[in-house]
Coordinates of C-alpha atoms and ligand atoms in Angstrom, one line a residue:
Chain A
M861 CA -25.5 -4.1 12.3
L862 CA -27.4 -7.7 11.0
L863 CA -31.1 -7.8 10.1
I864 CA -31.9 -11.2 11.5
R865 CA -35.4 -13.7 11.0
C866 CA -36.2 -15.0 14.0
P867 CA -38.1 -18.6 13.0
Y868 CA -40.1 -18.6 15.9
C869 CA -41.2 -14.8 15.8
E870 CA -41.6 -14.9 12.2
E871 CA -39.8 -11.3 11.5
E872 CA -36.7 -9.9 10.9
R873 CA -35.8 -7.8 14.0
P874 CA -32.0 -6.0 14.0
E875 CA -29.1 -8.1 15.4
I876 CA -28.9 -6.1 19.3
E877 CA -31.9 -8.0 19.9
F878 CA -30.1 -11.4 19.4
R879 CA -27.1 -12.9 20.9
H880 CA -25.0 -15.4 18.9
A881 CA -24.2 -18.6 20.2
G882 CA -21.8 -20.7 18.5
E883 CA -21.7 -23.1 15.9
A884 CA -25.0 -25.4 15.0
H885 CA -24.9 -29.5 15.4
V886 CA -22.1 -30.0 17.6
A887 CA -23.8 -32.6 19.5
R888 CA -23.1 -33.0 23.1
P889 CA -22.4 -36.4 23.8
T890 CA -24.7 -38.6 25.5
D891 CA -22.2 -40.4 28.0
I892 CA -20.2 -37.6 28.1
A893 CA -18.1 -38.8 31.1
S894 CA -16.7 -42.0 29.5
I895 CA -15.7 -40.3 26.0
S896 CA -12.0 -40.2 25.2
D897 CA -10.0 -36.7 25.9
E898 CA -9.7 -36.6 21.9
E899 CA -13.9 -37.2 21.6
F900 CA -14.1 -34.2 24.3
E901 CA -11.8 -32.2 22.7
T902 CA -14.2 -32.1 19.3
F903 CA -16.8 -32.2 21.1
F904 CA -16.0 -29.2 22.9
F905 CA -12.9 -27.2 21.5
I906 CA -12.3 -27.9 17.9
R907 CA -14.6 -25.7 15.7
A908 CA -15.0 -25.8 11.4
N909 CA -14.7 -22.0 11.6
T910 CA -15.3 -22.2 7.9
R911 CA -14.6 -19.3 5.5
G912 CA -18.1 -19.5 3.6
T913 CA -21.4 -21.2 4.4
V914 CA -22.1 -21.4 8.5
Y915 CA -24.5 -22.4 10.2
E916 CA -24.5 -21.6 13.6
R917 CA -26.9 -20.9 16.6
W918 CA -28.7 -17.6 17.7
R919 CA -30.8 -16.9 20.2
H920 CA -33.6 -14.2 20.4
V921 CA -32.8 -13.2 23.9
H922 CA -34.4 -9.8 24.1
G923 CA -37.4 -11.0 22.1
C924 CA -39.1 -14.6 22.3
A925 CA -35.8 -16.0 24.2
R926 CA -35.4 -19.0 22.0
F927 CA -32.7 -21.0 20.4
F928 CA -32.6 -21.5 16.7
N929 CA -30.0 -22.0 13.9
A930 CA -29.0 -19.7 10.5
V931 CA -27.5 -20.7 7.6
R932 CA -25.2 -17.6 6.8
D933 CA -22.4 -16.6 4.4
S934 CA -19.4 -15.9 6.6
M935 CA -17.6 -13.8 3.9
S936 CA -20.6 -11.5 3.3
D937 CA -22.4 -12.2 6.4
R938 CA -25.9 -12.1 4.5
F939 CA -28.1 -14.9 6.1
I940 CA -29.0 -17.3 3.9
M941 CA -31.9 -18.7 5.8
T942 CA -33.2 -19.6 9.5
Y943 CA -34.8 -22.6 10.6
K944 CA -35.9 -23.8 14.2
A945 CA -33.9 -25.6 16.8
G946 CA -34.1 -29.5 16.6
D947 CA -34.7 -29.3 12.7
P948 CA -32.4 -31.1 10.4
K949 CA -29.3 -29.4 9.1
P950 CA -30.8 -28.6 5.9
K951 CA -29.4 -30.2 2.8
K952 CA -30.2 -28.1 0.1
L953 CA -30.3 -24.0 0.5
P954 CA -32.5 -21.9 -1.3
G955 CA -30.8 -19.5 -4.0
V956 CA -27.3 -21.5 -3.8
Chain B
M822 CA 21.0 -3.5 1.8
K823 CA 22.2 0.2 2.6
K824 CA 22.2 1.4 6.1
Y825 CA 19.9 4.1 7.1
S826 CA 21.8 7.2 8.9
V827 CA 22.1 10.6 9.6
F828 CA 24.7 10.8 6.8
A829 CA 22.5 8.9 4.1
I830 CA 19.9 11.1 5.3
A831 CA 22.4 14.3 4.3
R832 CA 23.7 12.0 1.4
E833 CA 20.6 11.8 -0.3
A834 CA 19.3 15.3 0.4
M835 CA 22.2 16.3 -1.8
R836 CA 21.5 14.2 -4.7
G837 CA 17.7 14.6 -4.8
H838 CA 17.0 11.4 -3.0
R839 CA 17.7 9.7 -6.2
G840 CA 20.3 7.0 -4.2
W841 CA 17.4 5.4 -2.0
E842 CA 16.8 1.6 -2.9
Q843 CA 13.9 -0.5 -2.6
Q844 CA 13.6 -2.0 1.5
W845 CA 12.7 -5.4 -0.2
T846 CA 13.1 -7.5 -3.5
S847 CA 9.9 -8.8 -5.4
P848 CA 12.0 -12.4 -6.8
E849 CA 10.2 -14.6 -8.9
P850 CA 9.4 -17.8 -6.6
K851 CA 11.7 -20.6 -6.8
A852 CA 10.7 -24.1 -7.1
E853 CA 11.9 -24.9 -3.8
Y854 CA 12.9 -23.6 -0.4
D855 CA 14.0 -25.1 2.6
V856 CA 11.3 -23.3 4.6
V857 CA 8.1 -21.2 3.4
I858 CA 5.9 -19.2 5.7
V859 CA 2.2 -18.6 4.9
G860 CA 1.4 -14.9 5.7
A861 CA 3.6 -11.6 5.7
G862 CA 2.4 -10.0 8.9
G863 CA 4.7 -8.9 11.1
H864 CA 4.9 -12.6 12.7
G865 CA 5.9 -14.1 9.2
L866 CA 8.0 -11.9 8.0
G867 CA 9.6 -11.9 11.6
T868 CA 9.9 -15.3 11.8
A869 CA 11.4 -15.6 8.1
Y870 CA 14.1 -12.4 9.4
Y871 CA 15.3 -14.9 12.5
L872 CA 15.1 -18.0 10.8
A873 CA 17.9 -16.0 8.6
K874 CA 19.6 -13.9 11.4
E875 CA 19.8 -16.6 14.1
H876 CA 19.4 -20.0 12.4
G877 CA 21.4 -18.9 9.4
I878 CA 18.6 -20.3 7.3
T879 CA 18.2 -18.0 4.5
N880 CA 16.6 -20.7 1.6
V881 CA 13.5 -19.0 3.3
A882 CA 10.0 -17.8 0.9
V883 CA 7.0 -15.7 2.8
L884 CA 3.7 -15.8 0.8
E885 CA 1.4 -13.3 1.1
K886 CA -2.1 -13.5 -0.5
G887 CA -2.7 -9.9 -0.3
W888 CA 0.0 -6.9 0.1
L889 CA 2.6 -7.4 3.2
G890 CA 1.7 -6.0 6.1
G891 CA -2.2 -5.7 4.9
G892 CA -3.8 -8.2 7.5
N893 CA -4.1 -7.2 11.2
T894 CA -0.5 -6.2 11.3
G895 CA -1.7 -2.6 9.5
R896 CA -5.2 -2.6 10.8
N897 CA -4.5 -2.7 14.9
T898 CA -3.9 0.0 17.6
T899 CA -0.9 -1.3 18.6
I900 CA -0.9 -1.3 22.3
I901 CA 1.9 -3.2 23.7
R902 CA 2.2 -4.5 27.2
S903 CA 3.4 -7.4 29.1
N904 CA 0.8 -7.7 32.7
Y905 CA -0.5 -10.9 31.6
L906 CA -1.4 -12.8 34.7
Y907 CA -0.1 -16.7 34.2
D908 CA 3.7 -17.3 34.5
E909 CA 4.0 -18.5 30.9
S910 CA 2.2 -15.5 29.1
A911 CA 4.7 -13.5 31.1
G912 CA 7.7 -15.5 29.7
I913 CA 6.4 -14.8 26.1
Y914 CA 4.6 -11.2 26.4
D915 CA 7.4 -10.1 28.4
H916 CA 10.0 -11.6 25.7
A917 CA 8.6 -9.3 23.1
L918 CA 8.9 -6.7 25.1
K919 CA 12.0 -7.0 25.7
L920 CA 12.8 -7.3 22.2
W921 CA 11.0 -4.4 21.2
D922 CA 13.4 -2.2 23.3
G923 CA 16.1 -2.4 21.1
L924 CA 14.4 -3.5 18.2
S925 CA 14.9 -0.4 16.0
Q926 CA 18.3 -0.6 16.6
D927 CA 18.8 -4.4 15.8
L928 CA 16.8 -3.9 12.4
N929 CA 18.3 -0.1 11.4
Y930 CA 14.2 0.8 10.7
N931 CA 13.0 3.7 13.3
V932 CA 10.0 1.1 14.6
M933 CA 8.3 3.8 17.2
Y934 CA 8.6 1.9 20.0
S935 CA 7.1 4.5 22.6
A936 CA 7.6 3.3 26.2
R937 CA 4.7 5.8 27.1
G938 CA 3.1 3.5 29.9
V939 CA -0.5 1.3 29.7
M940 CA -3.3 2.3 32.3
M941 CA -5.8 0.2 32.8
L942 CA -8.4 1.1 35.0
A943 CA -10.2 0.2 37.5
H944 CA -14.2 1.1 38.1
N945 CA -15.7 -1.8 40.5
V946 CA -14.4 -3.9 43.6
H947 CA -13.9 -6.7 40.8
D948 CA -12.2 -4.5 39.0
V949 CA -9.1 -3.9 41.8
Q950 CA -9.2 -7.3 42.8
S951 CA -8.3 -8.3 39.5
L952 CA -5.9 -5.9 38.6
K953 CA -4.1 -5.6 42.0
R954 CA -3.8 -9.7 41.3
H955 CA -2.3 -8.8 37.8
V956 CA 0.1 -6.5 39.8
H957 CA 1.4 -8.6 42.6
A958 CA 1.2 -12.0 39.7
N959 CA 3.4 -9.6 37.1
R960 CA 5.8 -8.4 39.8
L961 CA 6.8 -12.2 41.3
N962 CA 7.3 -12.6 37.6
G963 CA 10.0 -8.9 37.5
I964 CA 7.6 -7.4 35.5
D965 CA 6.7 -3.7 36.3
N966 CA 3.1 -3.1 37.1
E967 CA 2.0 -0.6 39.9
W968 CA -1.0 0.6 41.5
L969 CA -2.3 4.3 41.1
T970 CA -5.2 5.8 42.9
P971 CA -7.6 8.0 40.6
E972 CA -5.5 11.0 41.7
Q973 CA -2.4 9.4 40.8
A974 CA -3.7 8.5 37.4
K975 CA -4.9 11.8 36.6
D976 CA -1.4 12.9 37.3
Y977 CA 0.0 10.4 34.4
C978 CA -2.9 11.4 32.4
P979 CA -4.8 15.0 32.5
P980 CA -7.4 14.3 30.4
L981 CA -9.1 11.6 32.2
N982 CA -12.2 11.7 34.6
I983 CA -12.1 10.4 37.5
S984 CA -15.1 12.7 39.0
R985 CA -17.3 9.9 41.3
D986 CA -20.0 11.4 39.6
A987 CA -19.2 9.7 36.5
R988 CA -21.5 6.6 35.4
Y989 CA -18.7 4.5 36.0
P990 CA -15.8 6.2 38.1
V991 CA -12.5 5.5 38.6
V992 CA -11.6 4.1 41.2
G993 CA -8.0 3.3 40.9
A994 CA -5.6 1.8 38.0
S995 CA -2.9 -0.1 37.1
L996 CA 0.2 1.0 35.4
Q997 CA 3.2 -0.8 33.5
R998 CA 5.4 1.8 32.8
R999 CA 7.5 -0.2 30.0
G1000 CA 4.1 -0.8 27.9
G1001 CA 3.5 1.6 25.1
T1002 CA 3.0 1.5 21.3
A1003 CA 5.0 1.2 18.1
R1004 CA 4.1 1.9 14.6
H1005 CA 2.4 -1.1 12.8
D1006 CA 3.2 -0.6 9.4
A1007 CA 7.0 0.1 10.1
V1008 CA 7.7 -3.5 12.5
A1009 CA 6.4 -5.2 8.9
W1010 CA 8.8 -3.2 6.8
G1011 CA 11.6 -3.4 9.1
Y1012 CA 11.4 -7.1 9.0
A1013 CA 10.9 -7.6 5.6
R1014 CA 13.8 -5.0 4.7
G1015 CA 16.1 -7.2 7.2
A1016 CA 14.9 -10.5 6.0
S1017 CA 15.0 -9.4 2.1
A1018 CA 18.7 -8.6 2.6
R1019 CA 19.5 -11.5 4.0
G1020 CA 18.3 -13.8 1.1
V1021 CA 14.6 -14.1 1.7
H1022 CA 12.1 -14.0 -1.3
I1023 CA 9.0 -12.0 -0.2
I1024 CA 6.6 -13.5 -2.4
Q1025 CA 3.0 -11.0 -2.6
N1026 CA 0.1 -11.4 -4.5
C1027 CA 0.6 -15.3 -3.7
E1028 CA -2.7 -16.9 -2.1
V1029 CA -1.9 -20.6 -0.5
T1030 CA -4.3 -22.4 -2.2
G1031 CA -3.2 -26.3 -0.8
I1032 CA -0.6 -28.0 1.2
R1033 CA 0.6 -31.4 -0.6
R1034 CA 1.8 -34.2 1.6
G1035 CA 3.9 -36.9 0.7
P1036 CA 3.6 -40.5 1.2
N1037 CA 5.0 -40.7 4.6
G1038 CA 1.9 -37.9 5.4
A1039 CA 5.2 -34.4 6.1
V1040 CA 4.7 -31.8 3.7
T1041 CA 6.3 -31.3 0.4
G1042 CA 5.1 -27.8 -0.7
V1043 CA 2.2 -25.6 -1.3
E1044 CA -0.2 -25.0 -4.1
T1045 CA -0.4 -21.5 -5.0
S1046 CA -2.2 -18.9 -7.4
R1047 CA 1.0 -18.2 -8.7
G1048 CA 1.8 -22.6 -9.3
F1049 CA 3.3 -25.5 -7.1
I1050 CA 6.2 -24.4 -4.7
G1051 CA 8.1 -26.9 -2.5
A1052 CA 8.8 -26.8 0.6
K1053 CA 11.2 -28.6 3.0
K1054 CA 8.7 -27.1 6.0
I1055 CA 5.5 -25.0 6.5
G1056 CA 5.1 -22.3 8.8
V1057 CA 1.3 -21.3 8.8
V1058 CA 1.4 -17.2 10.2
A1059 CA -2.2 -16.6 9.0
A1060 CA -3.9 -15.3 12.2
G1061 CA -7.6 -15.0 10.9
N1062 CA -7.4 -17.4 8.3
T1063 CA -5.8 -19.8 10.2
S1064 CA -8.3 -22.7 10.2
V1065 CA -8.7 -22.0 6.4
V1066 CA -4.9 -23.0 5.8
M1067 CA -4.7 -25.5 8.2
N1068 CA -8.0 -27.5 7.3
M1069 CA -5.4 -28.1 3.3
A1070 CA -3.7 -30.2 5.5
D1071 CA -6.7 -32.1 7.4
V1072 CA -5.9 -30.5 10.9
R1073 CA -8.7 -28.9 12.2
M1074 CA -8.2 -26.3 15.2
P1075 CA -9.6 -25.0 18.2
L1076 CA -10.3 -21.3 16.6
E1077 CA -12.9 -19.2 15.6
S1078 CA -12.4 -16.1 13.5
Y1079 CA -13.5 -12.7 14.6
P1080 CA -14.4 -9.4 12.9
L1081 CA -12.4 -6.6 15.5
Q1082 CA -12.8 -3.0 14.8
A1083 CA -10.6 0.3 15.3
L1084 CA -11.3 3.9 14.3
V1085 CA -9.0 6.9 14.3
S1086 CA -10.3 10.9 15.1
E1087 CA -9.1 14.1 13.5
P1088 CA -5.2 15.0 14.3
I1089 CA -5.2 17.2 17.2
K1090 CA -2.6 18.5 19.7
P1091 CA -0.7 16.1 22.1
V1092 CA -3.0 15.3 24.6
V1093 CA -3.3 11.8 25.7
P1094 CA 0.5 11.0 27.2
C1095 CA 0.1 7.2 27.2
V1096 CA -2.4 4.4 26.8
V1097 CA -5.6 4.5 28.6
M1098 CA -7.8 1.2 28.4
S1099 CA -11.0 0.0 30.5
N1100 CA -12.1 -3.6 30.1
T1101 CA -15.5 -2.9 32.0
V1102 CA -16.3 -0.2 30.2
H1103 CA -14.8 -1.8 26.9
A1104 CA -12.6 1.1 25.1
Y1105 CA -8.9 1.7 24.7
I1106 CA -7.4 4.8 23.5
S1107 CA -4.0 6.3 22.7
Q1108 CA -2.7 9.1 20.5
S1109 CA -0.4 8.9 17.7
D1110 CA 2.2 10.5 16.7
K1111 CA 0.6 11.9 13.9
G1112 CA -2.0 13.6 16.5
E1113 CA -4.5 11.2 16.2
L1114 CA -6.9 9.2 18.8
V1115 CA -6.5 5.8 18.0
I1116 CA -9.8 3.8 19.2
G1117 CA -10.1 0.1 19.8
A1118 CA -13.6 -1.6 19.7
G1119 CA -14.5 -4.9 21.0
T1120 CA -15.1 -7.8 19.0
D1121 CA -18.3 -8.3 17.1
Q1122 CA -20.6 -11.6 18.5
Y1123 CA -20.5 -13.6 15.3
Y1124 CA -17.5 -15.3 13.6
S1125 CA -16.9 -13.6 10.0
Y1126 CA -14.1 -13.5 7.2
S1127 CA -15.3 -9.9 5.9
Q1128 CA -12.7 -7.8 7.8
A1129 CA -16.1 -5.3 8.5
G1130 CA -17.9 -5.2 11.6
A1131 CA -21.1 -3.6 13.1
L1132 CA -21.5 0.1 13.8
H1133 CA -23.0 -0.4 17.1
N1134 CA -20.0 -1.6 18.3
L1135 CA -17.8 1.8 17.9
E1136 CA -21.0 3.4 19.0
H1137 CA -20.7 1.8 22.3
T1138 CA -17.2 2.4 22.3
L1139 CA -17.6 5.8 21.4
D1140 CA -19.7 5.8 24.5
A1141 CA -17.5 4.7 26.9
I1142 CA -14.2 6.8 25.4
C1143 CA -16.7 10.1 26.1
E1144 CA -17.6 9.1 29.5
M1145 CA -13.8 8.4 30.4
F1146 CA -12.5 11.3 28.6
P1147 CA -15.4 13.9 28.2
V1148 CA -13.5 16.6 26.5
F1149 CA -13.7 14.3 23.1
T1150 CA -17.2 14.4 23.0
R1151 CA -16.9 17.5 20.4
M1152 CA -14.2 15.5 18.3
K1153 CA -14.7 13.9 14.8
M1154 CA -14.2 10.8 13.6
L1155 CA -12.4 10.4 10.4
R1156 CA -11.9 6.7 9.9
S1157 CA -13.2 3.1 11.0
W1158 CA -11.9 -0.4 9.7
G1159 CA -12.1 -3.8 10.9
G1160 CA -9.5 -7.0 11.1
V1161 CA -10.4 -10.8 11.7
V1162 CA -9.2 -12.3 14.2
D1163 CA -8.1 -15.7 15.3
V1164 CA -9.6 -16.5 18.6
T1165 CA -8.7 -19.7 21.1
P1166 CA -11.0 -21.1 23.8
D1167 CA -8.7 -19.7 26.4
R1168 CA -7.5 -16.7 24.9
S1169 CA -3.9 -17.5 24.3
P1170 CA -1.7 -18.3 21.3
I1171 CA -0.6 -21.5 19.7
L1172 CA 2.9 -21.7 18.7
A1173 CA 3.9 -25.2 18.1
K1174 CA 4.4 -28.7 16.0
T1175 CA 1.6 -30.1 14.7
P1176 CA 0.6 -33.6 14.3
V1177 CA 1.8 -33.2 10.3
G1178 CA 5.5 -33.7 9.5
G1179 CA 6.9 -30.2 8.7
L1180 CA 4.3 -28.4 9.3
Y1181 CA 4.3 -25.9 12.5
V1182 CA 1.9 -23.1 13.0
N1183 CA 1.8 -19.9 14.9
C1184 CA -1.7 -18.6 15.4
G1185 CA -4.4 -17.5 18.1
W1186 CA -3.4 -14.2 18.7
G1187 CA -6.7 -12.9 18.6
T1188 CA -7.3 -9.3 19.4
G1189 CA -3.5 -9.4 20.8
G1190 CA -1.0 -10.2 19.5
F1191 CA 0.7 -7.0 17.8
K1192 CA 2.4 -6.5 21.1
A1193 CA 4.2 -10.2 21.0
T1194 CA 5.5 -10.2 17.4
P1195 CA 9.5 -10.1 18.1
G1196 CA 9.0 -12.4 20.9
S1197 CA 6.8 -14.6 19.2
A1198 CA 8.6 -14.5 15.5
H1199 CA 11.9 -14.8 17.7
V1200 CA 10.6 -18.6 19.0
F1201 CA 9.0 -19.4 16.4
A1202 CA 11.7 -19.4 14.2
H1203 CA 14.0 -21.3 17.0
T1204 CA 10.8 -24.2 16.7
I1205 CA 11.1 -24.6 13.0
A1206 CA 14.6 -24.4 12.7
R1207 CA 15.3 -27.3 15.5
D1208 CA 12.1 -28.9 15.1
E1209 CA 11.4 -28.4 19.1
P1210 CA 9.8 -25.3 20.6
H1211 CA 11.7 -23.0 22.5
P1212 CA 11.0 -23.4 26.3
I1213 CA 9.2 -20.0 26.2
N1214 CA 7.0 -21.2 24.1
A1215 CA 6.8 -24.8 24.9
P1216 CA 3.5 -24.4 27.0
F1217 CA 1.6 -23.2 24.0
T1218 CA 1.1 -26.3 22.1
L1219 CA -1.9 -27.5 20.1
D1220 CA -3.2 -29.9 21.9
R1221 CA -3.5 -28.3 25.1
F1222 CA -7.0 -28.4 24.6
R1223 CA -6.9 -32.1 24.6
T1224 CA -4.7 -32.9 27.6
G1225 CA -6.3 -29.9 29.6
R1226 CA -3.4 -27.9 30.0
L1227 CA -5.0 -24.7 29.2
I1228 CA -3.2 -21.4 29.7
D1229 CA -6.6 -19.3 30.4
E1230 CA -6.0 -15.7 30.0
A1231 CA -9.7 -15.4 29.3
A1232 CA -11.0 -17.3 32.7
A1233 CA -8.4 -14.3 34.2
A1234 CA -10.1 -11.7 33.2
A1235 CA -7.0 -10.1 30.9
V1236 CA -10.0 -9.3 28.1
A1237 CA -8.3 -7.6 25.0
H1238 CA -5.3 -6.5 24.1
Ligands
FAD216 C1 -8.8 -3.6 15.2 C2 -7.4 -4.1 15.9 C3 -7.0 -3.7 16.9 C4 -5.6 -4.9 17.2 N1 -5.2 -4.2 18.7 C5 -4.1 -4.5 19.2 C6 -3.3 -4.4 20.6 O1 -3.3 -2.7 20.5 N2 -2.3 -4.3 20.6 C7 -2.0 -6.3 20.2 O2 -1.1 -6.3 21.3 N3 -2.8 -6.6 19.2 C8 -4.0 -6.1 18.8 N4 -4.5 -6.6 17.4 C9 -3.9 -8.1 17.1 C10 -2.9 -8.0 16.5 O3 -3.8 -7.5 15.2 C11 -3.0 -9.2 15.8 O4 -2.2 -10.0 16.3 C12 -1.3 -9.5 14.9 O5 -0.9 -8.4 14.3 C13 -1.2 -10.4 14.1 O6 0.0 -10.9 13.7 P1 -0.1 -11.6 12.7 O7 1.5 -11.5 11.8 O8 0.1 -12.9 13.1 O9 -1.2 -11.9 11.2 P2 -1.4 -10.4 10.1 O10 -0.8 -9.5 9.9 O11 -3.0 -11.0 9.8 O12 -0.7 -11.6 8.9 C14 -1.3 -12.7 8.3 C15 -1.0 -12.9 7.1 O13 -1.8 -14.0 6.3 C16 -2.0 -13.5 5.3 N5 -2.6 -15.0 4.8 C17 -4.0 -15.1 5.4 N6 -4.4 -16.6 4.4 C18 -3.5 -16.6 3.3 C19 -2.7 -17.5 2.2 N7 -3.9 -18.6 2.1 N8 -2.0 -17.5 1.6 C20 -1.2 -16.5 1.5 N9 -0.7 -15.7 2.7 C21 -2.2 -15.8 3.6 C22 -2.9 -12.5 5.2 O14 -3.4 -11.6 4.1 C23 -2.1 -11.7 6.5 O15 -1.2 -10.7 5.6 C24 -5.5 -5.8 16.9 C25 -6.4 -6.5 15.7 C26 -7.3 -5.7 15.1 C27 -8.2 -6.5 14.3
ZN217 ZN1 -37.9 -15.0 18.3

């Protein structure tokens, strides 16, 4: 089981308190009705599915119930950092 | 290739078993092949086998980064069934089921396909509606599936708990009698032996690290840990690693790769005569010919390439097993392991041409592609050989996520396997 640090509660909690919520920084188009089929496919279905450093959303459902973002290594499952929703995608990662 | 037979066993018994030959050869890679298959799981090896056998294309290599059958093929719980809801799914999964029934003879290799029946339990009104809908849809497609009362279910599988006092009582079940199990390793080995005998090169410990393309964009070969290997056509059959390999040709995939775990118990005498699945309590179980209970868990919630999952998923599954079979509460579990399964948004596979010339992909089998191995390999070989899909896999395109023609087995509640 993973230990995940919620950036709002500011503590590490067991994975079962959280719900994974998919790839992070996938922006919903503002005018979704007018985009092309290709753009919709990219937004809705296509995923990076990276083997290595992944940026993903989590939700602390059984805690503060808030969404936040995490950076994790998808080969070792080790968390590199977590940060609040709305914060920009980190350019430099700690210890990397 | 020397044929396996009862006479061969007798002959070898007489001379101390010194005459058995290697089941497949391990040649040095050639400079170029007509077709390179990336990934030596059952689907990849089967594709090579049918390319050689049905299409006369024998200048083929199957490249495997690890060992043959060491991916999901060798890690799965081997449940075989074809009772999917939609016509397209019925087409491809039943094509496979028909091939299972004769595969041992075709390959001259005992894949131990055992049509012991797959029973799916209903615990509530929603389950009853969903499973009955499947029974009717399957019958319209000529696929056997029948409805059982709890008593009939217990008749078919005596250790099943059908007490009304259970936390999730069994209120009925569907049964596909032609469903069952097969020996996973034997499927990989049998296809490898058959392909190798027809001239296919199986090259293990050879990781594909790049896909080279010519001026017109079409593929020209693959970069590997053993150097460049030319290829007129490339078939990617890399399961959990498909996104990674396809990215090498700049194709981004509608896939996410999740850990999926299974475990086996200590071996015991025959007690579970069929496969039992429950989508609601999320557990499935069968008994191997060695006597181990083979138990499958659900995927982890996050994507990962670690080939390991969390313990709480296994605990959750064992809770459900003990609920369904109280008789197993004191059994010991021997081993658990994980694989990496490639999941599509509609939970149906992709077997298709791609926007890149000469590049084909067979993926997205997720948590349930072992059952499809012969059918998938058969139609994928056709797709590569003819450069057009077989009618059976024609709906399983890559661009259905743009056109919207999904084959939504996920929404149809055919969860898992
Ligand atoms: C725990 C578990 C239980 C399951 N239970 C069932 C079940 O009961 N019934 C069912 O129908 N299905 C089940 N499945 C799903 C099933 O195992 C898969 O859908 C199926 O085996 C996929 O076969 P494959 O040949 O496509 O993939 P694999 O057997 O995974 O083969 C892909 C191969 O590609 C290789 N590869 C990857 N990247 C590269 C590269 N860059 N270069 C070279 N080689 C590469 C890998 O090493 C691997 O050997 C289960 C899966 C798991 C993990
Ligand atoms: Zn929190």
